[in-house]
Tab-separated table of C-alpha atoms in Angstrom:
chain	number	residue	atom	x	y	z
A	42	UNK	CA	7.129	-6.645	-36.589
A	43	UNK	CA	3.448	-4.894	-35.550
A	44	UNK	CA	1.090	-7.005	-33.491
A	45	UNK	CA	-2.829	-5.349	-34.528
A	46	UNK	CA	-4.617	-4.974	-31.949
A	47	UNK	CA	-8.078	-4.335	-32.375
A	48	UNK	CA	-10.135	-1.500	-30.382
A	49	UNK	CA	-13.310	-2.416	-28.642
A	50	UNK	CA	-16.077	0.368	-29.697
A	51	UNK	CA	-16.697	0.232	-25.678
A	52	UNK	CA	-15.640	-1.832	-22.747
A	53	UNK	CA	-17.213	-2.429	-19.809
A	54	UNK	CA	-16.033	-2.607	-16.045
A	55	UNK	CA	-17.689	-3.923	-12.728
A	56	UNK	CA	-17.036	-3.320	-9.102
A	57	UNK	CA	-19.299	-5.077	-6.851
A	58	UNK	CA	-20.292	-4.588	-3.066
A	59	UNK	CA	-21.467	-7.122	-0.592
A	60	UNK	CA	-23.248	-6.192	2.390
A	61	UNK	CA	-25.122	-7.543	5.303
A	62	UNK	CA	-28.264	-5.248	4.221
A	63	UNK	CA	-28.697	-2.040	2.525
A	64	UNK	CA	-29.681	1.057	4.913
A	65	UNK	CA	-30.398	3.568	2.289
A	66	UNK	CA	-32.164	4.194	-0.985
A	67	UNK	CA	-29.241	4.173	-3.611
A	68	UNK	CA	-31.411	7.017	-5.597
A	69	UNK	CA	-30.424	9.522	-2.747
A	70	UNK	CA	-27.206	8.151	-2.588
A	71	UNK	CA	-25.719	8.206	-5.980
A	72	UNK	CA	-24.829	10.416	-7.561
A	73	UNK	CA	-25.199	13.300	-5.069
A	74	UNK	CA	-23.416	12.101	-2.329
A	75	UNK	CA	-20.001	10.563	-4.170
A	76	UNK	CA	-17.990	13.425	-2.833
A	77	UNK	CA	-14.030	14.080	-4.017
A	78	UNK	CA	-12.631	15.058	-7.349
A	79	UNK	CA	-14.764	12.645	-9.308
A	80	UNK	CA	-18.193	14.007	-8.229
A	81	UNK	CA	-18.509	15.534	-11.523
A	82	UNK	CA	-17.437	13.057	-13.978
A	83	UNK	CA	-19.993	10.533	-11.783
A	84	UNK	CA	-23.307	13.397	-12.200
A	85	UNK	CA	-22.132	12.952	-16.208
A	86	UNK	CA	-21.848	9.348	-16.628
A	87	UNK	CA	-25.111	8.657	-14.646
A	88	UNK	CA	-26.711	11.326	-16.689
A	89	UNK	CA	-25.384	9.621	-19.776
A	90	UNK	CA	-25.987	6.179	-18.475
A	91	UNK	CA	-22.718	4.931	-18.961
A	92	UNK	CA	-22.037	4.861	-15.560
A	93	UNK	CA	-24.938	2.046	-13.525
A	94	UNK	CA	-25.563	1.310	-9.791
A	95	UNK	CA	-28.181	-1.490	-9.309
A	96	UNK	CA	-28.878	-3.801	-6.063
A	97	UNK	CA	-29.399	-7.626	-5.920
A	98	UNK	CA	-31.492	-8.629	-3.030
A	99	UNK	CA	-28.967	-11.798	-2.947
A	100	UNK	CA	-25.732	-12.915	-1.825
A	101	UNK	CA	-22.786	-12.309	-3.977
A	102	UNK	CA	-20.984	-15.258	-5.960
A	103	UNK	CA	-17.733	-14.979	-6.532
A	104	UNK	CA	-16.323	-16.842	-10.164
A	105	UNK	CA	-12.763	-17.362	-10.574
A	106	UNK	CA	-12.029	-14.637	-7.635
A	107	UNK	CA	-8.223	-15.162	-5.455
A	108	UNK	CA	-10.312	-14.212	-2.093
A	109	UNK	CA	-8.443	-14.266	0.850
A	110	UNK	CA	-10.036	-16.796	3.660
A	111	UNK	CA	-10.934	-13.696	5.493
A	112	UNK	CA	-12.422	-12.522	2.585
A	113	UNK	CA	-14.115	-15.308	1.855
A	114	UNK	CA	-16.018	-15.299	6.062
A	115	UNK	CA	-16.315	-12.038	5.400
A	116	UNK	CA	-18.261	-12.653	2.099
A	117	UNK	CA	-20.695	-15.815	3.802
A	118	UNK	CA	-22.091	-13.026	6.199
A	119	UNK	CA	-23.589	-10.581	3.429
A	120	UNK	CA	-26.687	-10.964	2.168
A	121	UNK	CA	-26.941	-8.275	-0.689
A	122	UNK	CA	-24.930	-6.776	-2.976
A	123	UNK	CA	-24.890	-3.565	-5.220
A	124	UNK	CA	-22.754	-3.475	-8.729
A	125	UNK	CA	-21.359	-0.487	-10.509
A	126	UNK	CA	-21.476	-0.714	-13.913
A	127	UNK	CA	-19.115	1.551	-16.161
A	128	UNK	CA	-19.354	1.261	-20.119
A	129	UNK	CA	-16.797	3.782	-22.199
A	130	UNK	CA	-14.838	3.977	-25.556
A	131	UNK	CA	-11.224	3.009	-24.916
A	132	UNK	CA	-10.213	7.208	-25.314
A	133	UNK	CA	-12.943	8.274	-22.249
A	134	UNK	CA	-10.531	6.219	-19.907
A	135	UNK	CA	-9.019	6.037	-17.381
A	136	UNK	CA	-11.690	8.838	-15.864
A	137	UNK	CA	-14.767	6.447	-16.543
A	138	UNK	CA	-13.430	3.571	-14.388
A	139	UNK	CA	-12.247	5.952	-12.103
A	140	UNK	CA	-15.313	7.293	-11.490
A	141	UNK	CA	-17.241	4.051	-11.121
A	142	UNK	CA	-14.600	2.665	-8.415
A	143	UNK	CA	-15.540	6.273	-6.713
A	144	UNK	CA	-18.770	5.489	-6.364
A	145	UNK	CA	-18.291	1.964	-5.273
A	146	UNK	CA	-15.564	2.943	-2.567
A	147	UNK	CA	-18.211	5.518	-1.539
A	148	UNK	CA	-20.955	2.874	-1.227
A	149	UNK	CA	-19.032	0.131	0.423
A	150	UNK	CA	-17.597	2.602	3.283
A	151	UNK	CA	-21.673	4.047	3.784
A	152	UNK	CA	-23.314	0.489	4.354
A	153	UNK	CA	-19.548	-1.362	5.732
A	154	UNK	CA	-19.712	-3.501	2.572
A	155	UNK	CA	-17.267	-5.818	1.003
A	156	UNK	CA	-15.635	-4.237	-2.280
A	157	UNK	CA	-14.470	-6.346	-4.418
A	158	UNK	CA	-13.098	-5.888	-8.278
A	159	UNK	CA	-14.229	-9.076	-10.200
A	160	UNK	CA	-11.424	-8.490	-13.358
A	161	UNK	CA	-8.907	-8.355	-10.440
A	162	UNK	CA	-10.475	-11.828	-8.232
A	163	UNK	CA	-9.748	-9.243	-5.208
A	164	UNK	CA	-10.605	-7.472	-2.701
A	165	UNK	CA	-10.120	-3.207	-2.428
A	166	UNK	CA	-9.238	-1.758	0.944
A	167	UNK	CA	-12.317	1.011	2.060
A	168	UNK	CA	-10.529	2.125	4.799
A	169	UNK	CA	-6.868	4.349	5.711
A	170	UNK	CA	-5.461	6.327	2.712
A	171	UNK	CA	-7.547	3.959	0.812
A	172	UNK	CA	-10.910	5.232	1.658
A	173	UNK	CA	-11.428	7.490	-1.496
A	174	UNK	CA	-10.754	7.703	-4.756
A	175	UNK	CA	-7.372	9.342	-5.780
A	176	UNK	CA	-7.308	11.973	-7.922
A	177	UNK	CA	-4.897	11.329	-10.145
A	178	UNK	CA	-4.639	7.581	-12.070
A	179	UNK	CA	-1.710	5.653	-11.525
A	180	UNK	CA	-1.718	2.194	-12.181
A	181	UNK	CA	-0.077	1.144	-9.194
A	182	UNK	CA	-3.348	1.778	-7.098
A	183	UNK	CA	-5.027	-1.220	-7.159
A	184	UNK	CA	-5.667	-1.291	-10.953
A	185	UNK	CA	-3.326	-4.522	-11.508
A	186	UNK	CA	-2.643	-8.098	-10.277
A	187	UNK	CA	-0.742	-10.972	-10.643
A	188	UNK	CA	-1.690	-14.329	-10.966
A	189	UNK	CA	1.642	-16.746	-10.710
A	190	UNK	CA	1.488	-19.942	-11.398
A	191	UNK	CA	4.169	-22.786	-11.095
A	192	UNK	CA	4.076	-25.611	-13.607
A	193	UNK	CA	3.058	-29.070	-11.869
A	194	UNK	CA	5.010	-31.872	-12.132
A	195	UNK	CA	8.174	-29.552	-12.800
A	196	UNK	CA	11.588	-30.889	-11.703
A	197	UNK	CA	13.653	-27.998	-9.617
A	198	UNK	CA	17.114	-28.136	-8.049
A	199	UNK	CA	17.028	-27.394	-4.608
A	200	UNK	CA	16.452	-23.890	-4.221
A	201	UNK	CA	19.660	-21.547	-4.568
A	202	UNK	CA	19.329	-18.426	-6.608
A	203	UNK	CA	23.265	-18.721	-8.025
A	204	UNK	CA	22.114	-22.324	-9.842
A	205	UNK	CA	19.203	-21.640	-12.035
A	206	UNK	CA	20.050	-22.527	-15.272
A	207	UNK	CA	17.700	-25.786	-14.717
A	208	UNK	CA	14.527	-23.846	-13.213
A	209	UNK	CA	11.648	-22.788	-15.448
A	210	UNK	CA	8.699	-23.269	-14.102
A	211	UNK	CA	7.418	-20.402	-12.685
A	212	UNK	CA	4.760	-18.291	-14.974
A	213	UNK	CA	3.370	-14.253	-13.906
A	214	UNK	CA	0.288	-13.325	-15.437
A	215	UNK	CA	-1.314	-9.810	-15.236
A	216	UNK	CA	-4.497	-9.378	-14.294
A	217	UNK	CA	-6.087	-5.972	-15.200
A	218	UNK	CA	-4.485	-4.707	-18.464
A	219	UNK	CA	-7.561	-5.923	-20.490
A	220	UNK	CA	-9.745	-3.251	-18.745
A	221	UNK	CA	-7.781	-0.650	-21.002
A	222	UNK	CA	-8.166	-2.604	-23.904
A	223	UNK	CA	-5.193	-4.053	-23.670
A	224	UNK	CA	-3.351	-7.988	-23.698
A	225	UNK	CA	-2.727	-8.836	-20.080
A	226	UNK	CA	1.074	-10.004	-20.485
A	227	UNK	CA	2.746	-13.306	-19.295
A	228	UNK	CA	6.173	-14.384	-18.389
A	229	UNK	CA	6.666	-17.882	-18.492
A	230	UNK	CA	9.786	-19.947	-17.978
A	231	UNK	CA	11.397	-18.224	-15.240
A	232	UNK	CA	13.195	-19.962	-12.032
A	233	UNK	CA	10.794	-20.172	-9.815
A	234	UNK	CA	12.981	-18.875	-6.989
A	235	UNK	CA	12.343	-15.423	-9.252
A	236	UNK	CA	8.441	-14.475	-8.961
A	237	UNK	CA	9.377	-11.359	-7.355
A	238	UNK	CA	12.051	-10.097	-9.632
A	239	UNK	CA	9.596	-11.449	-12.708
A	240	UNK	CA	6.534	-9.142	-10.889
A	241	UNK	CA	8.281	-6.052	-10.528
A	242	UNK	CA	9.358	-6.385	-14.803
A	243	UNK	CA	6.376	-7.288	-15.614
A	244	UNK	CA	4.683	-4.511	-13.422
A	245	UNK	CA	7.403	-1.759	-15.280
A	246	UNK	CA	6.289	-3.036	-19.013
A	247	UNK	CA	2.760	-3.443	-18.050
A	248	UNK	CA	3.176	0.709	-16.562
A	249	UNK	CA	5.045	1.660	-20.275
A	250	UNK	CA	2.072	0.102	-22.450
A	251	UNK	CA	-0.716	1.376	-20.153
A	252	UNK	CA	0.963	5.038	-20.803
A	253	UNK	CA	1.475	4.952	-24.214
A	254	UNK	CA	-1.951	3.416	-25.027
A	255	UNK	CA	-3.696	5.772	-22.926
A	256	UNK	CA	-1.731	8.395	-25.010
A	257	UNK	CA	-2.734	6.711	-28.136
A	258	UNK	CA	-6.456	6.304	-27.356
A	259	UNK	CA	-7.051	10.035	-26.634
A	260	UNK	CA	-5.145	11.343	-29.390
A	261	UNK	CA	-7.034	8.817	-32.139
A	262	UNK	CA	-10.648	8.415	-30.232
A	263	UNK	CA	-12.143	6.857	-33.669
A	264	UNK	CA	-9.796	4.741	-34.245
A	265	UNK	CA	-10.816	0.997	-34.575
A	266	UNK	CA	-6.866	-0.415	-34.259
A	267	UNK	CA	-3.841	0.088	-33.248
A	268	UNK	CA	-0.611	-1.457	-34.511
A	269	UNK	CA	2.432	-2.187	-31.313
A	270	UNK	CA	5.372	-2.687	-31.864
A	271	UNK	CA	6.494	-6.083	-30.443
A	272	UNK	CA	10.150	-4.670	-29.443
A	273	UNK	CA	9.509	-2.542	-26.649
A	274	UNK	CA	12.749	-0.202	-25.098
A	275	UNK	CA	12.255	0.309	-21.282
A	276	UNK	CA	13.776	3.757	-20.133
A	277	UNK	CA	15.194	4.343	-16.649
A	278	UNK	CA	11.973	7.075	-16.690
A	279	UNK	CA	9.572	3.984	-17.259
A	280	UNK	CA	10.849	2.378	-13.932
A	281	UNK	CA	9.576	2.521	-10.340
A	282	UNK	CA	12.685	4.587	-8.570
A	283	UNK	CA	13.843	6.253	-11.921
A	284	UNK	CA	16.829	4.663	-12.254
A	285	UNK	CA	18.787	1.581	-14.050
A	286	UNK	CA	20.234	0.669	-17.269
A	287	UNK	CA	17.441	0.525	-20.464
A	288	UNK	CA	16.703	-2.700	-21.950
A	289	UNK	CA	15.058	-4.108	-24.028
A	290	UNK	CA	11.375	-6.549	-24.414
A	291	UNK	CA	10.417	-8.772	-27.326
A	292	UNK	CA	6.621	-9.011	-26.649
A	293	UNK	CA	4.936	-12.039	-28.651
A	294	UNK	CA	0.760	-12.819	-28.995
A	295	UNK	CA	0.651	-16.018	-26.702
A	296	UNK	CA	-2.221	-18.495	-25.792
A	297	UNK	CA	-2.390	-18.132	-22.050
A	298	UNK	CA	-4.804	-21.005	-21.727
A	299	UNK	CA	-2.519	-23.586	-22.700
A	300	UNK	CA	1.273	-22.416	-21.611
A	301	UNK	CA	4.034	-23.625	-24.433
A	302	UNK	CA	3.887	-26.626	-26.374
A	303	UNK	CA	6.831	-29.156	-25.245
A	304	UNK	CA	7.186	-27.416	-21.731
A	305	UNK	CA	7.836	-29.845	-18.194
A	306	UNK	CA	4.569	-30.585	-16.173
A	307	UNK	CA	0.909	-29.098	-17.158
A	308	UNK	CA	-0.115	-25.635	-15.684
A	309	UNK	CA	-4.192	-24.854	-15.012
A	310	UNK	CA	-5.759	-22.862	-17.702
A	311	UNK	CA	-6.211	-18.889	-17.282
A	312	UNK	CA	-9.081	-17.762	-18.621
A	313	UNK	CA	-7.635	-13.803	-19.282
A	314	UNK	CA	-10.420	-13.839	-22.333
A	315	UNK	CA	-12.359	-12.524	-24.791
A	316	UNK	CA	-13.519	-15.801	-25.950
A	317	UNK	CA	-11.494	-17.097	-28.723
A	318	UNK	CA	-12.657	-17.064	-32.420
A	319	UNK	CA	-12.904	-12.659	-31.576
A	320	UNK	CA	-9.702	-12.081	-33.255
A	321	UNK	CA	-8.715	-10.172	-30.223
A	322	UNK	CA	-5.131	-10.992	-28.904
A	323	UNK	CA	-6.200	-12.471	-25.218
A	324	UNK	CA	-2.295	-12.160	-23.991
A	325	UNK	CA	1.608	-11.051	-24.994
A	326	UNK	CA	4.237	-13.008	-23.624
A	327	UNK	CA	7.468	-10.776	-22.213
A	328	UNK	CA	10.855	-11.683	-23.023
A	329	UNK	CA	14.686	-10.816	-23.965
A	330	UNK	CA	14.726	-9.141	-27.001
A	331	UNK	CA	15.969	-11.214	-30.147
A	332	UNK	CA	20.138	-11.682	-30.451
A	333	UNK	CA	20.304	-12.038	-26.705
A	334	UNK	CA	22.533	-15.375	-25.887
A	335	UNK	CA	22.152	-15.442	-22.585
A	336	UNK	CA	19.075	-17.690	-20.598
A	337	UNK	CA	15.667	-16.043	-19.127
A	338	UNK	CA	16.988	-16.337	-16.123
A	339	UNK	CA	19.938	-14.333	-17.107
A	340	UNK	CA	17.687	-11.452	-18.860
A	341	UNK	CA	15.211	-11.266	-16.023
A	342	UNK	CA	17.865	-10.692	-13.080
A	343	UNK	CA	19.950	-8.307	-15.127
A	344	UNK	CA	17.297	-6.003	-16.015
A	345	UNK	CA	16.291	-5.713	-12.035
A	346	UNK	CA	20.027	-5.745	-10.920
A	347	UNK	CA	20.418	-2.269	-10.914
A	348	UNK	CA	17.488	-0.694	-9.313
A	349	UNK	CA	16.672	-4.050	-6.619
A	350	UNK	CA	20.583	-4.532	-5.231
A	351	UNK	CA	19.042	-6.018	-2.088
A	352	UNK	CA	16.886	-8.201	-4.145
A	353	UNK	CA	19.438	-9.150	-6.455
A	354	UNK	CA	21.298	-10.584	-3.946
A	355	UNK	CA	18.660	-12.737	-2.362
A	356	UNK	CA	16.917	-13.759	-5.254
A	357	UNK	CA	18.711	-13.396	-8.093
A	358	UNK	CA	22.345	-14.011	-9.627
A	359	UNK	CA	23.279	-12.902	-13.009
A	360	UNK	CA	26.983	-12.047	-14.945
A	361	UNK	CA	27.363	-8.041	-15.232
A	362	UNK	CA	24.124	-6.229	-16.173
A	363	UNK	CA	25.432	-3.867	-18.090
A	364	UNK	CA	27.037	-6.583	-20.220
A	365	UNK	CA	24.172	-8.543	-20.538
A	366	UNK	CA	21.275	-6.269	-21.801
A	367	UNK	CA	23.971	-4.953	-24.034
A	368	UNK	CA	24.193	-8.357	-25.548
């Protein structure tokens, strides 16, 4: 089966920085001194106007945002705040956003401000190998996160990660994906003694659709859909060390605001939007493919099994991996 997923003629993405005061004129600031491999693509998109710096003379406000407490002091003491403004067609990305987070890493390490990416509810470290820009994308740098969620009211065995065939409480949401035009994803159902093995799959799928859309955006820039295939076949190339056995995800459109229908306990709503009535598809659930016989539980371990063999035997217990994603 296709899922349609409709293109966006632009999207827009926001970086913000909070700051005790500002002690230059942003004019003289940006764009000529963003230094680093992005200078150029940042003279462009402020040319172009894509790309916006403007400052509030007012405190910051965070909505929704997973700030640390120390984040959160941090964030009482500022007084100001500047926010970078990128707007691109899906097939100018990744280098629009990457330029925008340039110049907000640039800002926030001149004036010792607070960055902070309001998709992500987080904070982004200034400072260390962190301090600039890379200059190369890779999803792994701070483009994701995961919101995880267990359901309330749930009834759990005592924990033990060889017994949980009774478990299924635990859901992983992305947070991020929708910046690329894309469905954040979900897995929901899982033990909840399994949020780290359930992460690091949903982390590898989330890296194999951000790839190929990328790919498909920049070959088909006027295109106004795109049709996905809702079987998905993970290589050993799409995961983190290189390695393990392929296997195989059943992706399904999935209402993230209200979990399943039938399901133990309630869960708070995640907003992961557009605002429904768009005919946009907000979220894809991840799961085993269709034919597989064994649990989630079963699925989710074996496909980590062969490339976590210290996690697997902490946190999760499954029959032979090979067997079971051959099922």
């Amino acid at each position: 089966m296709k899922i349609i997923l409709p293109l966006p003629r632009t999207l827009t993405s926001l970086f913000v920085i909070a700051m005790e005061h500002l002690p230059f004129d942003l004019g003289s600031f940006v764009p000529w001194r963003v230094g680093g491999p992005h200078k150029k693509a940042v003279v462009s998109a402020m040319g172009s106007r894509s790309l916006t710096v403007t400052h509030h003379a007012t405190p910051w406000k965070p909505s929704g945002a997973a700030l640390t407490d120390d984040d959160r002091r941090r964030l009482r003491r500022t007084k100001q705040h500047i926010v970078v403004s990128a707007t691109a067609p899906p097939h100018k990305l990744p280098v629009q956003v990457q330029a925008a987070r340039a110049v907000a890493r640039s800002l926030a390490r001149e004036c010792d401000g607070i960055l902070i990416d309001p998709l992500l509810g987080s904070t982004l470290l200034t400072c260390g190998r962190c301090a600039t820009e890379p200059a190369e994308f890779d999803l792994g740098d701070d483009w994701l996160a995961w919101d995880v969620q267990v359901h309330d009211d749930a009834t759990c065995p005592p924990w033990d990660p060889a017994d949980t065939a009774v478990c299924g409480c635990l859901r992983v949401t992305s947070r991020g994906l929708r910046r690329f035009a894309l469905p954040e994803i979900t897995l929901d159902g899982a033990a909840c003694a399994h949020n780290l093995c359930a992460t690091n799959l949903l982390r590898t799928v989330a890296h194999r659709l951000v790839t190929d859309h990328l790919a498909y955006v920049t070959s088909h820039p006027h295109a106004t859909e795109r049709h996905l295939d809702d079987f998905l076949r993970i290589q050993p190339s799409d995961q983190p060390d290189g390695t393990g056995l392929p296997f195989g995800v059943h992706l399904t459109p999935y209402d993230a605001d209200t979990g399943e229908l039938g399901r133990t306990g309630s869960i708070r709503r995640l907003k992961v939007g557009p605002a429904p009535g768009t005919g946009q598809i907000t979220c894809l659930k991840v799961g085993p493919p269709s034919g597989f016989t064994g649990s989630l539980n079963d699925w989710l371990c074996a496909t980590q099994a062969t490339h976590h063999a210290t996690l697997t035997s902490v946190d999760c217990h499954s029959p032979d991996p090979a067997q079971v994603l051959a099922a």
